[in-house]
């Protein structure tokens, strides 16, 4: 029961890849809500479908993948099946995205300031001088010192953290309503990661942009997200406020994931792990897909698909969630 | 194990690279040089798991390559079992190369994509002149030792997961019956749920075989958990060393403190961020900012 429609509402999203003759579902019925100004974390191991889910929103799925069913309602419009022209207008303006590797996302032969300038003049009715002033403001906002000089730098002249800041400035330059951040700090050093997270936090506070933050590290998600969705084998298996996911995780996968994060504490001895591997996308799933790796699984889990347990603001797909 | 001191020692290691400038400048010999490793001395005890922590560009991988003699230092000595490794005779040289093995971060590029796993291991064993039936037996036990199913021997590297490939990398190193294993960021490309499996495997090998392990990582939390001794490296120098708990809970160096403060802390980090506005670490001068300032 939402008072108003959320900014983004994904219902029953299925994404499939062609494997031989048939299409195989890799994302298998994802529901996701992001309210205006909210920061939602999407967490899971590689192959869980978290990146595909994110890429499907601006419809930049890799070749060979397609949305086979479901709705992606953004700001009142279903994006699935939207004509290319209408989609192009929204992409980059209302929905912006930053990636793990900023070097491939920035044009290597154009100074970074110019790239932001071009994007702004394309998407907005803004004059030359106003655009330049705004770029300077944005670069300062993402924590780049001497923004006026830095505007003339080429991407290769900047460090990894600086590039990530520039890409973020570029992404938010068109005043998007939603920023999708796909593992933006995974390639960065921890000290730089902390700075980039601080920057994203500042941006969301000052500009009121909703953020969908994708990561495999729950501790990192907890630092800036309001809500978190845990994905496993193409489905959201738990979704709740960050506080309750940490205080009372309902899904064993979430619990085991939380245990695995290396923390700076006094613990020694073997590191906690989740045994085994996530299922391959081309395997047939019977029962709960996590059951083979779950330390609490019973026979029921291995044979029949688990129900969805719900409480206001909290959801878990597990037989024993209650 | 009577003698633990002087098992593996680095004495004032220095590695300089010339910054690439114009031809003329290089001919004049005036090209400026940068020290990737700037006077590092370390003593690693036999049977230790020694952790080396630092961020990209700190020189830790250069140091790893010097340890296994992939590159030679500009100055300083590597001493293994009392002998300067730069002065080993040909036969001793071979022994050293077998005894000190390396596990790489990127298993995608450190395994030949055109060779099946069986061949990867067979070739390693052939270097020790183990062939035929003896090799078959050893291959099976190596696979068992690293926790891999013998079925995977027929596969190519790309048919394995990242974690499985890393196990193959470890098996290949073990094929040489090493005494020292240098693991350069062995888990940084893996999911958190799988990192522990590889780290625990290294830890088991240390315990069961008495293998000395030098674990190089940017992840202080991982290193602190399994290592007996750790050293923190920044800008080519060791800035802090000691037992993990001492380094974690009583760091003396400002860089170590910043490294510790940067590790995500989950809900605790959240309240820190919300309580203070911009995070406390945000204001600290990171190496990156210093680099930026230097470039200005």
Coordinates of C-alpha atoms in Angstrom, one line a residue:
Chain A
X1 CA 0.0 0.0 0.0
X2 CA 2.0 2.9 -1.3
X3 CA 0.6 6.4 -0.9
X4 CA 1.7 7.4 -4.4
X5 CA 3.3 5.5 -7.2
X6 CA 7.0 5.1 -6.6
X7 CA 9.5 6.6 -9.1
X8 CA 10.4 3.2 -10.4
X9 CA 8.3 0.1 -10.2
X10 CA 9.5 -3.2 -11.7
X11 CA 6.9 -6.0 -11.8
X12 CA 7.6 -9.6 -12.7
X13 CA 10.7 -8.8 -14.7
X14 CA 12.1 -11.7 -16.7
X15 CA 15.3 -11.4 -18.7
X16 CA 16.5 -14.2 -20.9
X17 CA 19.5 -15.2 -22.9
X18 CA 19.5 -17.4 -26.0
X19 CA 21.3 -20.7 -25.2
X20 CA 21.3 -22.8 -28.3
X21 CA 17.8 -23.1 -29.6
X22 CA 15.9 -21.9 -26.6
X23 CA 15.7 -18.8 -24.4
X24 CA 16.8 -19.2 -20.8
X25 CA 15.6 -17.0 -18.1
X26 CA 18.5 -15.4 -16.1
X27 CA 16.3 -12.9 -14.3
X28 CA 13.3 -14.8 -13.1
X29 CA 10.5 -12.5 -11.9
X30 CA 12.0 -9.5 -10.1
X31 CA 9.8 -7.0 -8.4
X32 CA 11.6 -3.8 -7.3
X33 CA 10.4 -0.4 -6.1
X34 CA 12.5 2.8 -5.8
X35 CA 10.8 5.9 -4.4
X36 CA 11.8 9.4 -5.4
X37 CA 15.0 10.4 -3.5
X38 CA 15.4 6.9 -2.1
X39 CA 18.7 5.0 -2.2
X40 CA 18.1 1.2 -2.8
X41 CA 20.9 -1.3 -2.7
X42 CA 20.9 -4.4 -4.9
X43 CA 23.2 -7.1 -3.6
X44 CA 24.2 -10.5 -4.8
X45 CA 27.0 -12.7 -6.1
X46 CA 28.2 -12.6 -9.7
X47 CA 25.6 -14.2 -11.9
X48 CA 22.7 -13.4 -9.5
X49 CA 21.2 -11.1 -12.2
X50 CA 21.7 -7.9 -10.3
X51 CA 23.5 -6.1 -13.1
X52 CA 21.1 -7.3 -15.8
X53 CA 18.2 -6.1 -13.7
X54 CA 19.8 -2.7 -13.5
X55 CA 20.8 -2.6 -17.2
X56 CA 17.3 -3.4 -18.2
X57 CA 16.0 -0.1 -16.8
X58 CA 17.7 2.2 -19.3
X59 CA 17.4 -0.7 -21.7
X60 CA 21.1 -1.2 -22.4
X61 CA 21.2 -5.0 -22.0
X62 CA 24.2 -6.8 -23.6
X63 CA 23.7 -8.4 -27.0
X64 CA 21.8 -11.7 -26.8
X65 CA 19.8 -10.7 -23.8
X66 CA 16.1 -9.6 -23.9
X67 CA 13.3 -8.7 -21.6
X68 CA 10.9 -11.6 -22.1
X69 CA 8.2 -10.3 -19.8
X70 CA 7.4 -7.8 -17.0
X71 CA 6.9 -4.1 -16.6
X72 CA 9.3 -1.4 -15.8
X73 CA 7.2 1.6 -14.9
X74 CA 9.3 4.7 -14.5
X75 CA 7.7 8.0 -13.6
X76 CA 4.3 6.8 -14.8
X77 CA 5.5 5.3 -18.1
X78 CA 6.1 1.6 -18.9
X79 CA 9.6 1.6 -20.4
X80 CA 9.2 -2.0 -21.8
X81 CA 8.3 -1.7 -25.5
X82 CA 8.7 2.1 -25.5
X83 CA 9.7 3.3 -29.0
X84 CA 13.5 3.8 -29.4
X85 CA 13.2 7.6 -29.8
X86 CA 11.2 8.1 -26.6
X87 CA 13.6 5.8 -24.7
X88 CA 16.6 7.7 -25.9
X89 CA 15.2 10.9 -24.5
X90 CA 14.8 9.4 -21.1
X91 CA 18.1 7.6 -21.0
X92 CA 20.8 10.0 -19.9
X93 CA 18.2 12.7 -18.9
X94 CA 15.9 11.1 -16.4
X95 CA 17.9 7.9 -15.9
X96 CA 21.6 8.2 -15.6
X97 CA 24.1 5.4 -15.0
X98 CA 27.7 5.1 -13.7
X99 CA 29.7 1.9 -14.1
X100 CA 32.5 0.0 -12.5
X101 CA 35.1 1.1 -15.1
X102 CA 34.9 4.8 -15.9
X103 CA 37.6 4.6 -18.5
X104 CA 35.4 2.7 -20.9
X105 CA 32.5 5.0 -20.3
X106 CA 34.4 8.2 -21.0
X107 CA 35.6 9.2 -24.4
X108 CA 39.4 9.1 -24.3
X109 CA 40.0 11.8 -26.9
X110 CA 37.7 14.5 -25.6
X111 CA 38.5 16.6 -22.5
X112 CA 36.2 15.6 -19.6
X113 CA 34.6 19.1 -19.2
X114 CA 33.7 19.1 -22.9
X115 CA 32.0 15.7 -22.5
X116 CA 29.8 17.1 -19.7
X117 CA 29.2 20.2 -21.7
X118 CA 28.0 18.3 -24.7
X119 CA 25.7 16.1 -22.6
X120 CA 24.2 19.2 -20.9
X121 CA 23.6 21.1 -24.2
X122 CA 22.0 18.0 -25.7
X123 CA 19.6 17.3 -22.9
X124 CA 18.8 20.7 -21.5
X125 CA 17.9 24.2 -22.7
X126 CA 21.0 25.8 -21.2
X127 CA 23.3 28.6 -22.6
X128 CA 27.0 28.4 -23.1
X129 CA 28.0 30.4 -20.0
X130 CA 25.5 28.9 -17.7
X131 CA 26.6 25.4 -18.8
X132 CA 30.3 26.2 -18.0
X133 CA 29.3 27.6 -14.6
X134 CA 27.2 24.5 -13.8
X135 CA 30.1 22.2 -14.8
X136 CA 32.4 23.9 -12.5
X137 CA 29.8 23.6 -9.7
X138 CA 29.2 19.9 -10.4
X139 CA 32.9 19.1 -10.5
X140 CA 33.3 20.8 -7.1
X141 CA 30.3 18.9 -5.8
X142 CA 31.9 15.6 -6.7
X143 CA 35.0 16.6 -4.9
X144 CA 37.4 17.6 -7.6
X145 CA 39.7 20.4 -6.7
X146 CA 40.5 23.2 -9.1
X147 CA 37.5 22.2 -11.3
X148 CA 38.2 25.0 -13.9
X149 CA 41.6 23.5 -14.7
X150 CA 40.5 19.9 -14.4
X151 CA 37.8 20.5 -17.1
X152 CA 40.5 20.5 -19.7
X153 CA 42.0 17.1 -18.6
X154 CA 41.6 14.0 -20.7
X155 CA 40.3 10.9 -18.9
X156 CA 43.8 9.2 -19.0
X157 CA 45.2 12.1 -17.1
X158 CA 43.0 11.4 -14.1
X159 CA 43.3 8.7 -11.4
X160 CA 40.6 6.0 -11.1
X161 CA 38.8 7.8 -8.3
X162 CA 38.9 11.1 -10.2
X163 CA 37.4 9.4 -13.2
X164 CA 34.6 7.9 -11.2
X165 CA 33.9 11.4 -9.8
X166 CA 33.9 12.9 -13.3
X167 CA 31.6 10.1 -14.6
X168 CA 29.2 10.9 -11.7
X169 CA 29.3 14.6 -12.5
X170 CA 28.5 13.7 -16.1
X171 CA 25.7 11.5 -15.0
X172 CA 24.0 14.0 -12.7
X173 CA 24.6 17.0 -15.0
X174 CA 21.2 16.4 -16.6
X175 CA 19.4 16.5 -13.3
X176 CA 18.2 12.8 -13.5
X177 CA 15.5 11.5 -11.3
X178 CA 17.3 8.1 -11.0
X179 CA 21.0 7.3 -10.9
X180 CA 22.0 3.7 -11.4
X181 CA 25.4 2.9 -9.9
X182 CA 26.7 -0.5 -11.0
X183 CA 29.6 -1.5 -8.7
X184 CA 31.0 2.0 -8.9
X185 CA 33.8 1.4 -6.3
X186 CA 34.7 -2.3 -7.0
X187 CA 37.8 -1.3 -9.0
X188 CA 39.0 1.3 -6.5
X189 CA 41.2 1.2 -3.5
X190 CA 39.5 1.2 -0.1
X191 CA 40.5 4.8 0.8
X192 CA 39.3 6.0 -2.6
X193 CA 36.2 3.9 -2.2
X194 CA 35.4 5.6 1.0
X195 CA 35.7 9.0 -0.7
X196 CA 33.5 8.0 -3.6
X197 CA 30.8 6.7 -1.3
X198 CA 31.0 9.9 0.7
X199 CA 30.5 11.8 -2.6
X200 CA 27.5 9.7 -3.7
X201 CA 26.0 10.3 -0.3
X202 CA 26.5 14.0 -0.6
X203 CA 25.0 14.0 -4.1
X204 CA 21.9 12.2 -3.1
X205 CA 21.4 14.6 -0.2
X206 CA 22.0 17.8 -2.1
X207 CA 20.3 16.9 -5.4
X208 CA 17.6 14.6 -4.0
X209 CA 18.4 12.0 -6.7
X210 CA 17.1 8.4 -6.2
X211 CA 20.0 5.9 -6.5
X212 CA 20.0 2.2 -7.3
X213 CA 23.3 1.1 -5.9
X214 CA 24.6 -2.3 -7.0
X215 CA 27.3 -4.1 -5.0
X216 CA 28.3 -7.5 -3.8
X217 CA 29.3 -6.0 -0.4
X218 CA 26.5 -5.6 2.1
X219 CA 28.6 -3.6 4.5
X220 CA 29.1 -1.0 1.8
X221 CA 25.4 -1.0 0.9
X222 CA 24.5 -0.4 4.5
X223 CA 26.6 2.8 4.6
X224 CA 24.5 4.7 2.1
X225 CA 21.3 2.8 1.3
X226 CA 17.9 3.1 2.8
X227 CA 16.6 -0.2 1.6
X228 CA 18.3 -3.3 0.3
X229 CA 17.2 -6.1 -2.1
X230 CA 19.2 -9.3 -2.0
X231 CA 19.2 -11.3 -5.2
X232 CA 20.0 -14.9 -5.8
X233 CA 19.7 -16.9 -9.0
X234 CA 17.7 -14.3 -10.8
X235 CA 15.2 -13.5 -8.0
X236 CA 14.9 -11.0 -5.1
X237 CA 15.1 -13.4 -2.1
X238 CA 14.9 -10.7 0.6
X239 CA 14.0 -7.0 0.6
X240 CA 13.8 -4.7 3.6
X241 CA 15.2 -1.6 5.2
X242 CA 18.9 -1.8 5.8
X243 CA 18.4 -1.7 9.5
X244 CA 16.1 -4.8 9.6
X245 CA 18.2 -6.7 7.1
X246 CA 21.2 -6.3 9.4
X247 CA 19.3 -6.7 12.7
X248 CA 17.0 -9.6 11.7
X249 CA 17.8 -11.1 8.3
X250 CA 15.0 -13.5 7.3
X251 CA 16.7 -15.4 4.5
X252 CA 19.5 -17.8 5.2
X253 CA 21.4 -16.5 2.2
X254 CA 21.4 -13.0 3.6
X255 CA 22.6 -14.3 6.9
X256 CA 25.4 -16.3 5.3
X257 CA 26.3 -13.4 3.1
X258 CA 26.5 -11.1 6.1
X259 CA 28.8 -13.6 7.9
X260 CA 31.2 -13.7 4.9
X261 CA 32.1 -10.0 4.8
X262 CA 35.7 -9.6 6.0
X263 CA 35.5 -7.3 9.0
X264 CA 38.1 -5.6 11.1
X265 CA 37.4 -7.4 14.4
X266 CA 39.2 -9.6 16.7
X267 CA 38.1 -12.8 15.0
X268 CA 40.8 -15.2 13.9
X269 CA 40.6 -18.7 12.4
X270 CA 39.0 -19.9 9.2
X271 CA 36.9 -17.3 7.3
X272 CA 33.2 -18.0 7.1
X273 CA 32.2 -19.0 3.6
X274 CA 29.2 -20.1 1.6
X275 CA 30.0 -23.6 0.4
X276 CA 29.5 -24.5 -3.3
X277 CA 28.7 -22.2 -6.2
X278 CA 25.5 -20.4 -7.4
X279 CA 23.6 -22.4 -9.9
X280 CA 24.6 -22.0 -13.5
X281 CA 22.1 -20.1 -15.6
X282 CA 21.4 -23.1 -17.8
X283 CA 20.6 -25.5 -15.0
X284 CA 17.0 -26.5 -14.2
X285 CA 16.0 -25.3 -10.8
X286 CA 13.8 -27.4 -8.6
X287 CA 12.7 -26.1 -5.2
X288 CA 14.7 -23.3 -3.6
X289 CA 17.7 -22.5 -5.7
X290 CA 19.8 -21.8 -2.6
X291 CA 18.9 -25.1 -0.9
X292 CA 22.1 -26.9 -2.1
X293 CA 24.3 -24.3 -0.3
X294 CA 22.0 -23.6 2.6
X295 CA 23.0 -24.7 6.1
X296 CA 19.3 -24.7 7.2
X297 CA 17.7 -26.5 4.2
X298 CA 15.2 -29.3 4.7
X299 CA 13.7 -31.8 2.3
X300 CA 10.8 -29.4 1.6
X301 CA 13.3 -26.7 0.4
X302 CA 14.8 -29.1 -2.1
X303 CA 11.5 -30.2 -3.7
X304 CA 9.1 -27.3 -3.8
X305 CA 9.5 -23.6 -4.5
X306 CA 9.4 -21.5 -1.3
X307 CA 6.6 -19.1 -0.6
X308 CA 7.0 -15.3 -0.2
X309 CA 6.9 -14.2 3.4
X310 CA 5.7 -10.7 4.0
X311 CA 5.6 -8.2 6.8
X312 CA 5.1 -4.4 6.3
X313 CA 8.4 -3.3 4.6
X314 CA 10.0 -6.7 4.7
X315 CA 9.9 -9.6 2.3
X316 CA 11.7 -12.9 2.1
X317 CA 11.3 -15.9 -0.1
X318 CA 12.0 -18.9 2.1
X319 CA 10.1 -21.7 3.7
X320 CA 11.4 -20.8 7.1
X321 CA 11.3 -17.0 7.0
X322 CA 8.5 -16.8 9.5
Chain B
X1 CA 62.7 -26.1 12.8
X2 CA 65.6 -25.0 14.8
X3 CA 66.5 -22.0 12.8
X4 CA 63.6 -19.7 12.1
X5 CA 65.5 -16.4 11.8
X6 CA 66.9 -15.7 8.4
X7 CA 64.6 -18.1 6.5
X8 CA 63.6 -15.4 4.0
X9 CA 65.0 -12.0 4.2
X10 CA 64.7 -8.8 2.2
X11 CA 67.5 -6.4 2.9
X12 CA 67.0 -2.8 1.9
X13 CA 65.3 -3.6 -1.4
X14 CA 65.0 -0.8 -3.9
X15 CA 63.5 -1.0 -7.3
X16 CA 63.7 2.1 -9.6
X17 CA 62.1 2.7 -12.9
X18 CA 63.0 5.5 -15.3
X19 CA 60.1 7.6 -16.2
X20 CA 59.7 7.5 -19.9
X21 CA 60.7 10.8 -21.4
X22 CA 61.9 11.8 -24.8
X23 CA 64.8 10.0 -26.5
X24 CA 67.1 12.9 -26.2
X25 CA 66.5 13.1 -22.5
X26 CA 67.1 9.4 -22.1
X27 CA 70.4 9.7 -24.1
X28 CA 71.5 12.5 -21.9
X29 CA 70.8 10.3 -18.9
X30 CA 68.7 12.9 -17.3
X31 CA 65.5 11.0 -17.2
X32 CA 63.9 11.2 -13.8
X33 CA 63.6 8.0 -11.9
X34 CA 60.8 6.8 -9.6
X35 CA 61.3 4.2 -6.8
X36 CA 58.5 1.6 -6.8
X37 CA 60.1 0.0 -3.9
X38 CA 62.0 2.3 -1.7
X39 CA 64.3 0.6 0.9
X40 CA 62.2 -2.4 2.1
X41 CA 63.6 -4.7 4.7
X42 CA 61.6 -7.7 5.9
X43 CA 62.3 -10.9 7.7
X44 CA 59.8 -13.7 7.1
X45 CA 59.9 -16.7 9.4
X46 CA 59.6 -20.2 8.2
X47 CA 56.0 -21.5 8.4
X48 CA 54.5 -18.0 8.7
X49 CA 51.6 -16.5 6.9
X50 CA 53.0 -13.1 6.2
X51 CA 50.5 -10.4 5.1
X52 CA 51.6 -7.5 3.0
X53 CA 48.9 -4.8 2.7
X54 CA 48.7 -1.7 0.6
X55 CA 46.8 0.0 -2.2
X56 CA 47.4 0.1 -5.9
X57 CA 50.7 1.7 -6.8
X58 CA 52.2 1.2 -3.3
X59 CA 54.8 -1.3 -4.7
X60 CA 53.5 -4.5 -3.2
X61 CA 53.3 -6.4 -6.5
X62 CA 56.8 -5.1 -7.5
X63 CA 58.0 -6.5 -4.2
X64 CA 56.3 -9.8 -4.9
X65 CA 58.0 -10.1 -8.3
X66 CA 61.3 -9.4 -6.7
X67 CA 60.7 -12.1 -4.1
X68 CA 60.1 -14.8 -6.7
X69 CA 62.8 -13.3 -8.9
X70 CA 60.7 -12.3 -11.9
X71 CA 62.5 -9.0 -11.7
X72 CA 65.8 -8.0 -10.1
X73 CA 66.0 -5.2 -7.6
X74 CA 68.0 -2.1 -8.4
X75 CA 69.6 -2.4 -5.0
X76 CA 69.4 -4.6 -1.9
X77 CA 69.6 -8.3 -1.3
X78 CA 67.1 -11.2 -1.2
X79 CA 68.4 -13.8 1.2
X80 CA 66.9 -17.3 1.2
X81 CA 68.2 -19.8 3.7
X82 CA 71.2 -17.7 4.3
X83 CA 72.2 -17.3 0.7
X84 CA 72.0 -14.2 -1.5
X85 CA 69.7 -15.4 -4.3
X86 CA 71.4 -13.1 -6.8
X87 CA 74.6 -15.1 -6.5
X88 CA 73.2 -18.6 -6.7
X89 CA 74.8 -21.2 -9.0
X90 CA 72.8 -22.6 -11.8
X91 CA 71.7 -25.7 -9.9
X92 CA 70.8 -23.7 -6.8
X93 CA 69.0 -21.3 -9.0
X94 CA 66.7 -24.1 -10.2
X95 CA 66.0 -25.2 -6.6
X96 CA 65.1 -21.7 -5.7
X97 CA 62.7 -21.3 -8.6
X98 CA 61.0 -24.5 -7.5
X99 CA 60.9 -23.6 -3.9
X100 CA 59.4 -20.2 -4.3
X101 CA 56.1 -20.3 -6.2
X102 CA 53.6 -17.6 -7.1
X103 CA 49.8 -17.5 -7.3
X104 CA 48.4 -14.7 -9.4
X105 CA 45.4 -12.4 -9.1
X106 CA 44.1 -12.8 -12.6
X107 CA 43.4 -16.5 -13.2
X108 CA 41.9 -15.6 -16.5
X109 CA 45.3 -14.6 -17.9
X110 CA 47.7 -16.7 -15.8
X111 CA 46.3 -20.0 -17.1
X112 CA 46.8 -20.8 -20.8
X113 CA 43.3 -20.7 -22.3
X114 CA 44.2 -23.4 -24.8
X115 CA 45.4 -26.0 -22.3
X116 CA 43.1 -28.3 -20.4
X117 CA 43.7 -28.4 -16.6
X118 CA 45.3 -31.8 -16.8
X119 CA 47.9 -30.4 -19.1
X120 CA 48.5 -27.3 -17.0
X121 CA 49.4 -29.6 -14.0
X122 CA 51.3 -32.2 -16.1
X123 CA 53.6 -29.5 -17.5
X124 CA 54.3 -28.2 -14.0
X125 CA 55.2 -31.7 -12.8
X126 CA 57.3 -32.3 -15.9
X127 CA 59.5 -29.4 -14.8
X128 CA 60.3 -31.6 -11.7
X129 CA 60.8 -34.6 -14.1
X130 CA 57.7 -36.3 -12.8
X131 CA 55.9 -38.0 -15.8
X132 CA 53.8 -41.0 -16.7
X133 CA 52.0 -42.9 -14.1
X134 CA 53.7 -41.0 -11.3
X135 CA 52.4 -37.8 -12.7
X136 CA 48.9 -39.2 -13.0
X137 CA 48.9 -40.0 -9.3
X138 CA 50.3 -36.6 -8.3
X139 CA 47.7 -34.8 -10.4
X140 CA 45.0 -36.6 -8.7
X141 CA 46.3 -35.8 -5.2
X142 CA 46.9 -32.2 -6.2
X143 CA 43.3 -31.8 -7.3
X144 CA 42.2 -33.4 -4.0
X145 CA 44.5 -31.1 -2.0
X146 CA 43.0 -28.0 -3.5
X147 CA 39.4 -29.3 -3.2
X148 CA 38.7 -29.8 -6.9
X149 CA 36.8 -32.7 -8.5
X150 CA 39.0 -34.8 -10.8
X151 CA 36.2 -34.4 -13.4
X152 CA 37.5 -30.8 -14.0
X153 CA 40.8 -32.1 -15.4
X154 CA 39.3 -32.3 -18.8
X155 CA 38.0 -28.8 -18.8
X156 CA 39.6 -25.6 -20.2
X157 CA 40.2 -22.7 -17.9
X158 CA 37.3 -20.7 -19.3
X159 CA 34.9 -23.5 -18.4
X160 CA 35.7 -23.1 -14.7
X161 CA 34.5 -20.4 -12.3
X162 CA 36.9 -17.8 -10.9
X163 CA 37.2 -19.7 -7.6
X164 CA 37.9 -23.0 -9.3
X165 CA 40.6 -21.4 -11.5
X166 CA 42.3 -19.9 -8.5
X167 CA 42.4 -23.4 -7.0
X168 CA 44.1 -24.6 -10.2
X169 CA 46.6 -21.8 -9.9
X170 CA 47.4 -23.0 -6.4
X171 CA 47.6 -26.6 -7.5
X172 CA 50.0 -25.7 -10.2
X173 CA 52.2 -23.9 -7.7
X174 CA 52.0 -26.9 -5.3
X175 CA 53.1 -29.2 -8.1
X176 CA 56.6 -27.8 -7.6
X177 CA 56.7 -28.9 -4.0
X178 CA 57.4 -25.3 -2.9
X179 CA 58.5 -24.0 0.5
X180 CA 57.3 -20.5 0.0
X181 CA 54.1 -19.5 -1.8
X182 CA 53.7 -15.8 -2.8
X183 CA 50.0 -15.1 -3.4
X184 CA 49.4 -11.7 -5.1
X185 CA 45.8 -10.6 -4.5
X186 CA 44.5 -14.2 -4.8
X187 CA 40.9 -13.3 -3.9
X188 CA 40.3 -9.7 -5.0
X189 CA 38.6 -10.8 -8.2
X190 CA 36.2 -13.2 -6.3
X191 CA 32.8 -12.7 -4.7
X192 CA 32.9 -12.2 -0.9
X193 CA 31.2 -15.6 -0.5
X194 CA 34.0 -17.4 -2.2
X195 CA 37.0 -15.4 -0.9
X196 CA 36.9 -17.3 2.4
X197 CA 37.2 -20.6 0.6
X198 CA 40.5 -19.7 -1.1
X199 CA 41.9 -17.9 2.0
X200 CA 41.0 -21.0 4.1
X201 CA 42.6 -23.3 1.6
X202 CA 45.9 -21.3 1.8
X203 CA 45.6 -21.3 5.6
X204 CA 45.1 -25.1 5.6
X205 CA 48.1 -25.6 3.3
X206 CA 50.2 -23.5 5.7
X207 CA 49.2 -25.7 8.6
X208 CA 49.3 -29.1 6.9
X209 CA 52.4 -28.7 4.8
X210 CA 54.2 -26.1 6.8
X211 CA 54.2 -23.9 3.7
X212 CA 55.4 -20.4 4.2
X213 CA 52.9 -18.0 2.6
X214 CA 53.3 -14.4 1.7
X215 CA 49.8 -13.0 1.2
X216 CA 49.6 -9.8 -0.7
X217 CA 46.3 -8.0 -0.5
X218 CA 44.6 -4.6 -0.3
X219 CA 42.1 -6.0 2.1
X220 CA 43.2 -5.4 5.6
X221 CA 40.4 -7.4 7.1
X222 CA 41.2 -10.6 5.2
X223 CA 44.9 -10.3 5.9
X224 CA 44.5 -9.5 9.6
X225 CA 42.3 -12.6 10.0
X226 CA 44.7 -15.3 8.8
X227 CA 48.2 -13.8 9.0
X228 CA 50.6 -14.2 11.8
X229 CA 52.5 -11.1 10.9
X230 CA 51.5 -8.1 8.7
X231 CA 53.2 -5.2 7.1
X232 CA 51.5 -2.2 5.7
X233 CA 53.1 -0.6 2.6
X234 CA 52.7 2.9 1.2
X235 CA 54.6 4.7 -1.5
X236 CA 57.3 2.0 -1.7
X237 CA 58.0 1.9 2.0
X238 CA 56.9 -0.3 4.9
X239 CA 55.1 2.1 7.2
X240 CA 53.9 -0.3 9.9
X241 CA 54.4 -3.9 10.8
X242 CA 53.5 -6.2 13.6
X243 CA 51.0 -8.8 14.8
X244 CA 47.6 -8.3 13.2
X245 CA 45.8 -7.3 16.4
X246 CA 48.5 -4.8 17.3
X247 CA 48.3 -3.2 13.8
X248 CA 44.5 -3.2 13.8
X249 CA 43.8 -1.9 17.2
X250 CA 46.9 0.2 17.9
X251 CA 48.1 1.6 14.6
X252 CA 50.8 4.1 14.9
X253 CA 51.1 5.3 11.3
X254 CA 48.6 7.8 9.9
X255 CA 48.3 5.9 6.7
X256 CA 47.4 2.7 8.5
X257 CA 44.8 4.6 10.4
X258 CA 43.3 6.0 7.3
X259 CA 43.3 2.5 5.7
X260 CA 41.4 1.1 8.7
X261 CA 39.0 4.0 8.7
X262 CA 38.1 3.4 5.1
X263 CA 36.9 -0.2 5.5
X264 CA 33.1 -0.3 5.1
X265 CA 31.5 -0.9 8.5
X266 CA 27.9 -1.6 7.6
X267 CA 25.4 0.0 10.0
X268 CA 28.1 1.4 12.1
X269 CA 29.5 3.2 9.1
X270 CA 26.0 4.5 8.3
X271 CA 25.6 6.2 11.7
X272 CA 29.0 7.5 11.4
X273 CA 28.1 9.1 8.1
X274 CA 24.8 10.4 9.2
X275 CA 26.1 11.7 12.5
X276 CA 28.9 13.6 11.0
X277 CA 27.5 14.7 7.7
X278 CA 30.3 14.0 5.3
X279 CA 32.2 10.9 6.5
X280 CA 35.2 11.4 8.7
X281 CA 37.5 9.8 6.2
X282 CA 36.2 12.1 3.5
X283 CA 38.2 15.0 4.8
X284 CA 41.4 13.0 5.2
X285 CA 44.0 13.6 2.6
X286 CA 44.1 10.4 0.5
X287 CA 47.1 9.4 -1.5
X288 CA 45.0 10.2 -4.6
X289 CA 44.5 13.8 -3.5
X290 CA 48.2 14.1 -2.9
X291 CA 48.9 12.8 -6.3
X292 CA 46.4 15.2 -7.7
X293 CA 48.0 18.1 -5.8
X294 CA 51.4 17.0 -7.0
X295 CA 50.2 17.1 -10.6
X296 CA 48.8 20.6 -10.2

